PDB file of C-alpha atoms in Angstrom:
ATOM      1  CA  UNK A 344    -167.686   9.873 -69.798  1.00 67.00           C
ATOM      2  CA  UNK A 345    -170.836  11.104 -71.149  1.00 90.00           C
ATOM      3  CA  UNK A 346    -170.837  12.072 -75.181  1.00 94.00           C
ATOM      4  CA  UNK A 347    -173.703  14.042 -76.595  1.00 95.00           C
ATOM      5  CA  UNK A 348    -174.090  15.332 -79.646  1.00 93.00           C
ATOM      6  CA  UNK A 349    -174.068  19.312 -80.846  1.00 93.00           C
ATOM      7  CA  UNK A 350    -177.499  19.428 -80.970  1.00 94.00           C
ATOM      8  CA  UNK A 351    -178.308  18.090 -77.618  1.00 96.00           C
ATOM      9  CA  UNK A 352    -175.833  20.329 -76.331  1.00 96.00           C
ATOM     10  CA  UNK A 353    -177.386  23.484 -78.836  1.00 96.00           C
ATOM     11  CA  UNK A 354    -180.868  22.366 -76.340  1.00 96.00           C
ATOM     12  CA  UNK A 355    -178.979  22.404 -72.638  1.00 97.00           C
ATOM     13  CA  UNK A 356    -178.386  25.689 -72.879  1.00 98.00           C
ATOM     14  CA  UNK A 357    -179.788  27.228 -69.966  1.00 98.00           C
ATOM     15  CA  UNK A 358    -179.628  23.721 -67.923  1.00 98.00           C
ATOM     16  CA  UNK A 359    -176.941  22.859 -65.523  1.00 98.00           C
ATOM     17  CA  UNK A 360    -175.121  20.286 -66.692  1.00 97.00           C
ATOM     18  CA  UNK A 361    -173.907  18.504 -64.454  1.00 97.00           C
ATOM     19  CA  UNK A 362    -172.553  18.688 -60.519  1.00 98.00           C
ATOM     20  CA  UNK A 363    -168.876  17.336 -60.012  1.00 98.00           C
ATOM     21  CA  UNK A 364    -168.508  14.542 -57.235  1.00 98.00           C
ATOM     22  CA  UNK A 365    -167.063  15.726 -54.060  1.00 99.00           C
ATOM     23  CA  UNK A 366    -163.398  16.192 -53.669  1.00 98.00           C
ATOM     24  CA  UNK A 367    -160.710  16.795 -51.074  1.00 99.00           C
ATOM     25  CA  UNK A 368    -157.618  20.214 -50.706  1.00 99.00           C
ATOM     26  CA  UNK A 369    -154.916  18.614 -48.538  1.00 99.00           C
ATOM     27  CA  UNK A 370    -152.016  20.285 -47.404  1.00 99.00           C
ATOM     28  CA  UNK A 371    -149.823  18.196 -49.715  1.00 99.00           C
ATOM     29  CA  UNK A 372    -151.844  19.644 -52.413  1.00 98.00           C
ATOM     30  CA  UNK A 373    -151.691  23.515 -51.243  1.00 99.00           C
ATOM     31  CA  UNK A 374    -147.778  23.322 -51.407  1.00 99.00           C
ATOM     32  CA  UNK A 375    -147.805  21.188 -54.528  1.00 99.00           C
ATOM     33  CA  UNK A 376    -148.848  24.052 -55.863  1.00 99.00           C
ATOM     34  CA  UNK A 377    -147.477  26.671 -54.188  1.00 99.00           C
ATOM     35  CA  UNK A 378    -143.876  25.044 -55.174  1.00 99.00           C
ATOM     36  CA  UNK A 379    -145.448  25.181 -59.075  1.00 98.00           C
ATOM     37  CA  UNK A 380    -146.157  29.130 -58.686  1.00 98.00           C
ATOM     38  CA  UNK A 381    -143.959  29.779 -55.877  1.00 98.00           C
ATOM     39  CA  UNK A 382    -145.977  31.249 -53.445  1.00 98.00           C
ATOM     40  CA  UNK A 383    -145.563  30.233 -50.981  1.00 98.00           C
ATOM     41  CA  UNK A 384    -147.054  32.670 -48.555  1.00 98.00           C
ATOM     42  CA  UNK A 385    -147.841  31.539 -44.691  1.00 98.00           C
ATOM     43  CA  UNK A 386    -151.834  32.102 -45.303  1.00 98.00           C
ATOM     44  CA  UNK A 387    -150.719  28.745 -47.796  1.00 99.00           C
ATOM     45  CA  UNK A 388    -148.311  26.252 -46.710  1.00 98.00           C
ATOM     46  CA  UNK A 389    -147.844  27.123 -42.350  1.00 98.00           C
ATOM     47  CA  UNK A 390    -150.069  25.691 -40.927  1.00 98.00           C
ATOM     48  CA  UNK A 391    -148.948  26.981 -36.948  1.00 98.00           C
ATOM     49  CA  UNK A 392    -149.172  30.994 -38.562  1.00 98.00           C
ATOM     50  CA  UNK A 393    -152.115  30.009 -40.583  1.00 98.00           C
ATOM     51  CA  UNK A 394    -153.463  28.512 -37.189  1.00 98.00           C
ATOM     52  CA  UNK A 395    -151.810  31.112 -34.493  1.00 98.00           C
ATOM     53  CA  UNK A 396    -152.334  34.194 -37.189  1.00 98.00           C
ATOM     54  CA  UNK A 397    -155.489  34.493 -39.275  1.00 98.00           C
ATOM     55  CA  UNK A 398    -159.370  33.978 -38.990  1.00 96.00           C
ATOM     56  CA  UNK A 399    -158.600  31.562 -40.676  1.00 96.00           C
ATOM     57  CA  UNK A 400    -158.098  28.785 -38.899  1.00 96.00           C
ATOM     58  CA  UNK A 401    -155.393  27.087 -40.124  1.00 98.00           C
ATOM     59  CA  UNK A 402    -154.096  27.219 -44.354  1.00 99.00           C
ATOM     60  CA  UNK A 403    -156.081  27.869 -46.593  1.00 99.00           C
ATOM     61  CA  UNK A 404    -155.659  27.394 -50.441  1.00 99.00           C
ATOM     62  CA  UNK A 405    -154.928  29.415 -53.139  1.00 99.00           C
ATOM     63  CA  UNK A 406    -157.427  31.153 -55.334  1.00 98.00           C
ATOM     64  CA  UNK A 407    -156.000  30.147 -58.212  1.00 98.00           C
ATOM     65  CA  UNK A 408    -155.413  26.347 -56.781  1.00 99.00           C
ATOM     66  CA  UNK A 409    -158.811  26.295 -56.519  1.00 99.00           C
ATOM     67  CA  UNK A 410    -159.672  27.880 -59.729  1.00 98.00           C
ATOM     68  CA  UNK A 411    -157.355  25.195 -61.280  1.00 98.00           C
ATOM     69  CA  UNK A 412    -159.296  22.651 -60.198  1.00 98.00           C
ATOM     70  CA  UNK A 413    -162.594  23.108 -61.751  1.00 97.00           C
ATOM     71  CA  UNK A 414    -160.584  21.511 -65.840  1.00 96.00           C
ATOM     72  CA  UNK A 415    -159.625  17.867 -63.946  1.00 96.00           C
ATOM     73  CA  UNK A 416    -163.648  18.241 -62.193  1.00 98.00           C
ATOM     74  CA  UNK A 417    -165.457  19.491 -66.258  1.00 96.00           C
ATOM     75  CA  UNK A 418    -163.612  16.768 -67.693  1.00 94.00           C
ATOM     76  CA  UNK A 419    -164.920  13.885 -64.625  1.00 94.00           C
ATOM     77  CA  UNK A 420    -168.581  15.304 -65.667  1.00 96.00           C
ATOM     78  CA  UNK A 421    -169.812  17.994 -68.033  1.00 95.00           C
ATOM     79  CA  UNK A 422    -171.175  15.584 -71.528  1.00 94.00           C
ATOM     80  CA  UNK A 423    -168.366  15.181 -74.239  1.00 94.00           C
ATOM     81  CA  UNK A 424    -169.969  17.239 -77.597  1.00 95.00           C
ATOM     82  CA  UNK A 425    -170.054  14.156 -79.609  1.00 94.00           C
ATOM     83  CA  UNK A 426    -166.123  14.758 -82.462  1.00 92.00           C
ATOM     84  CA  UNK A 427    -165.395  18.019 -80.242  1.00 92.00           C
ATOM     85  CA  UNK A 428    -161.894  15.951 -79.672  1.00 84.00           C
ATOM     86  CA  UNK A 429    -159.819  19.190 -78.702  1.00 87.00           C
ATOM     87  CA  UNK A 430    -160.922  21.388 -75.883  1.00 89.00           C
ATOM     88  CA  UNK A 431    -159.124  25.018 -74.105  1.00 95.00           C
ATOM     89  CA  UNK A 432    -159.856  27.137 -71.417  1.00 96.00           C
ATOM     90  CA  UNK A 433    -160.617  30.795 -72.746  1.00 97.00           C
ATOM     91  CA  UNK A 434    -160.692  32.566 -70.342  1.00 98.00           C
ATOM     92  CA  UNK A 435    -163.192  33.847 -67.495  1.00 98.00           C
ATOM     93  CA  UNK A 436    -165.314  36.573 -68.578  1.00 98.00           C
ATOM     94  CA  UNK A 437    -166.015  37.214 -64.422  1.00 98.00           C
ATOM     95  CA  UNK A 438    -165.058  34.996 -61.460  1.00 99.00           C
ATOM     96  CA  UNK A 439    -165.292  35.956 -58.366  1.00 99.00           C
ATOM     97  CA  UNK A 440    -163.549  34.477 -55.343  1.00 99.00           C
ATOM     98  CA  UNK A 441    -166.195  33.902 -52.224  1.00 99.00           C
ATOM     99  CA  UNK A 442    -165.351  32.266 -49.604  1.00 98.00           C
ATOM    100  CA  UNK A 443    -161.433  30.557 -48.620  1.00 98.00           C
ATOM    101  CA  UNK A 444    -161.575  27.110 -48.599  1.00 99.00           C
ATOM    102  CA  UNK A 445    -159.547  25.891 -45.923  1.00 99.00           C
ATOM    103  CA  UNK A 446    -157.021  22.494 -45.531  1.00 99.00           C
ATOM    104  CA  UNK A 447    -159.101  19.419 -45.377  1.00 98.00           C
ATOM    105  CA  UNK A 448    -162.406  21.292 -47.355  1.00 98.00           C
ATOM    106  CA  UNK A 449    -164.203  19.262 -49.353  1.00 99.00           C
ATOM    107  CA  UNK A 450    -165.229  21.018 -52.522  1.00 99.00           C
ATOM    108  CA  UNK A 451    -167.316  20.024 -55.719  1.00 99.00           C
ATOM    109  CA  UNK A 452    -168.663  22.459 -58.969  1.00 99.00           C
ATOM    110  CA  UNK A 453    -171.835  23.311 -60.396  1.00 99.00           C
ATOM    111  CA  UNK A 454    -171.596  23.830 -63.680  1.00 99.00           C
ATOM    112  CA  UNK A 455    -174.471  25.366 -65.350  1.00 99.00           C
ATOM    113  CA  UNK A 456    -174.420  25.392 -69.056  1.00 98.00           C
ATOM    114  CA  UNK A 457    -174.943  29.342 -69.821  1.00 99.00           C
ATOM    115  CA  UNK A 458    -173.648  30.038 -73.887  1.00 98.00           C
ATOM    116  CA  UNK A 459    -173.342  27.600 -76.739  1.00 98.00           C
ATOM    117  CA  UNK A 460    -172.020  29.022 -79.845  1.00 97.00           C
ATOM    118  CA  UNK A 461    -170.896  26.805 -82.543  1.00 93.00           C
ATOM    119  CA  UNK A 462    -167.939  28.567 -85.190  1.00 91.00           C
ATOM    120  CA  UNK A 463    -168.574  26.795 -89.811  1.00 89.00           C
ATOM    121  CA  UNK A 464    -164.078  26.340 -88.785  1.00 90.00           C
ATOM    122  CA  UNK A 465    -165.676  24.715 -86.259  1.00 92.00           C
ATOM    123  CA  UNK A 466    -164.783  25.789 -83.266  1.00 95.00           C
ATOM    124  CA  UNK A 467    -167.289  25.573 -80.415  1.00 97.00           C
ATOM    125  CA  UNK A 468    -167.344  28.481 -78.017  1.00 97.00           C
ATOM    126  CA  UNK A 469    -168.585  27.411 -74.842  1.00 98.00           C
ATOM    127  CA  UNK A 470    -169.926  29.245 -71.559  1.00 98.00           C
ATOM    128  CA  UNK A 471    -170.415  28.094 -68.226  1.00 98.00           C
ATOM    129  CA  UNK A 472    -171.465  29.376 -64.681  1.00 99.00           C
ATOM    130  CA  UNK A 473    -169.411  27.575 -62.596  1.00 99.00           C
ATOM    131  CA  UNK A 474    -169.679  27.374 -58.824  1.00 99.00           C
ATOM    132  CA  UNK A 475    -167.186  25.916 -56.337  1.00 99.00           C
ATOM    133  CA  UNK A 476    -169.217  25.247 -53.282  1.00 99.00           C
ATOM    134  CA  UNK A 477    -167.771  24.211 -50.449  1.00 99.00           C
ATOM    135  CA  UNK A 478    -169.358  21.012 -48.064  1.00 99.00           C
ATOM    136  CA  UNK A 479    -171.335  22.497 -44.864  1.00 98.00           C
ATOM    137  CA  UNK A 480    -171.124  26.491 -45.934  1.00 98.00           C
ATOM    138  CA  UNK A 481    -173.719  29.201 -46.419  1.00 98.00           C
ATOM    139  CA  UNK A 482    -171.013  30.377 -49.621  1.00 99.00           C
ATOM    140  CA  UNK A 483    -169.542  29.072 -52.137  1.00 99.00           C
ATOM    141  CA  UNK A 484    -165.097  29.366 -52.599  1.00 99.00           C
ATOM    142  CA  UNK A 485    -165.765  31.089 -56.420  1.00 99.00           C
ATOM    143  CA  UNK A 486    -168.534  31.897 -59.003  1.00 99.00           C
ATOM    144  CA  UNK A 487    -167.620  32.848 -62.663  1.00 99.00           C
ATOM    145  CA  UNK A 488    -168.480  32.598 -65.935  1.00 99.00           C
ATOM    146  CA  UNK A 489    -165.900  30.122 -67.673  1.00 99.00           C
ATOM    147  CA  UNK A 490    -165.361  30.429 -71.909  1.00 98.00           C
ATOM    148  CA  UNK A 491    -163.653  27.062 -73.345  1.00 97.00           C
ATOM    149  CA  UNK A 492    -162.996  26.609 -77.162  1.00 97.00           C
ATOM    150  CA  UNK A 493    -164.200  23.296 -78.220  1.00 96.00           C
ATOM    151  CA  UNK A 494    -162.821  21.949 -81.904  1.00 94.00           C
ATOM    152  CA  UNK A 495    -164.701  20.064 -84.503  1.00 90.00           C
ATOM    153  CA  UNK A 496    -162.822  18.951 -87.459  1.00 80.00           C
ATOM    154  CA  UNK A 497    -165.712  20.793 -90.219  1.00 76.00           C
ATOM    155  CA  UNK A 498    -167.070  18.408 -93.659  1.00 72.00           C
ATOM    156  CA  UNK A 499    -165.082  18.188 -96.302  1.00 67.00           C
ATOM    157  CA  UNK A 500    -167.654  19.673 -98.948  1.00 55.00           C
TER     158      UNK A 500
END
C-alpha cells in the first residue's frame, strides 16, 4: 500500500487515483451476501431458475454487494494519506447501477480523486468518482461519487 502526504493528495485532485485488480464475483460470495442481508431473491440465489426465467442467463450479484466491494478495492488500490489511520464511509452524492454483474464475472474499480478538503479538526473530506467495470462489457456495473472521511490527529500547539 502506497502512502502519500496530504499535500501530494491535494495535488492529485482531478486525477486517477488508481485501478484495482480484477476480482471474480462468485456464487459463493453472492450466497453469503444473501444470507447476511436476508435477500434471497431467485435472481441472486437460484442459478437454474434465473437461467430459465431471466434475460441474464443465470444469477447476478446484488447491487449492494457490488457497492460493498468498493471498500476492499479502495484499500488495495488508493494511496493512504500519511497519518490518516481512520477512514469511514460518509455516503454517496450519486450512485447508479448501470449493468448487472453476472455470476463469474470479473470486476475492477477505477478511482478518480474528485475532491479533497482538510478541516482544522483533523477530518479530511474525500470524494472519489468511481466506476466499477465488468470485464468484456461496454457498460460498467455502476458509477458513483463516493464520499469518505479520513482523520489525521491535529498537531498540538
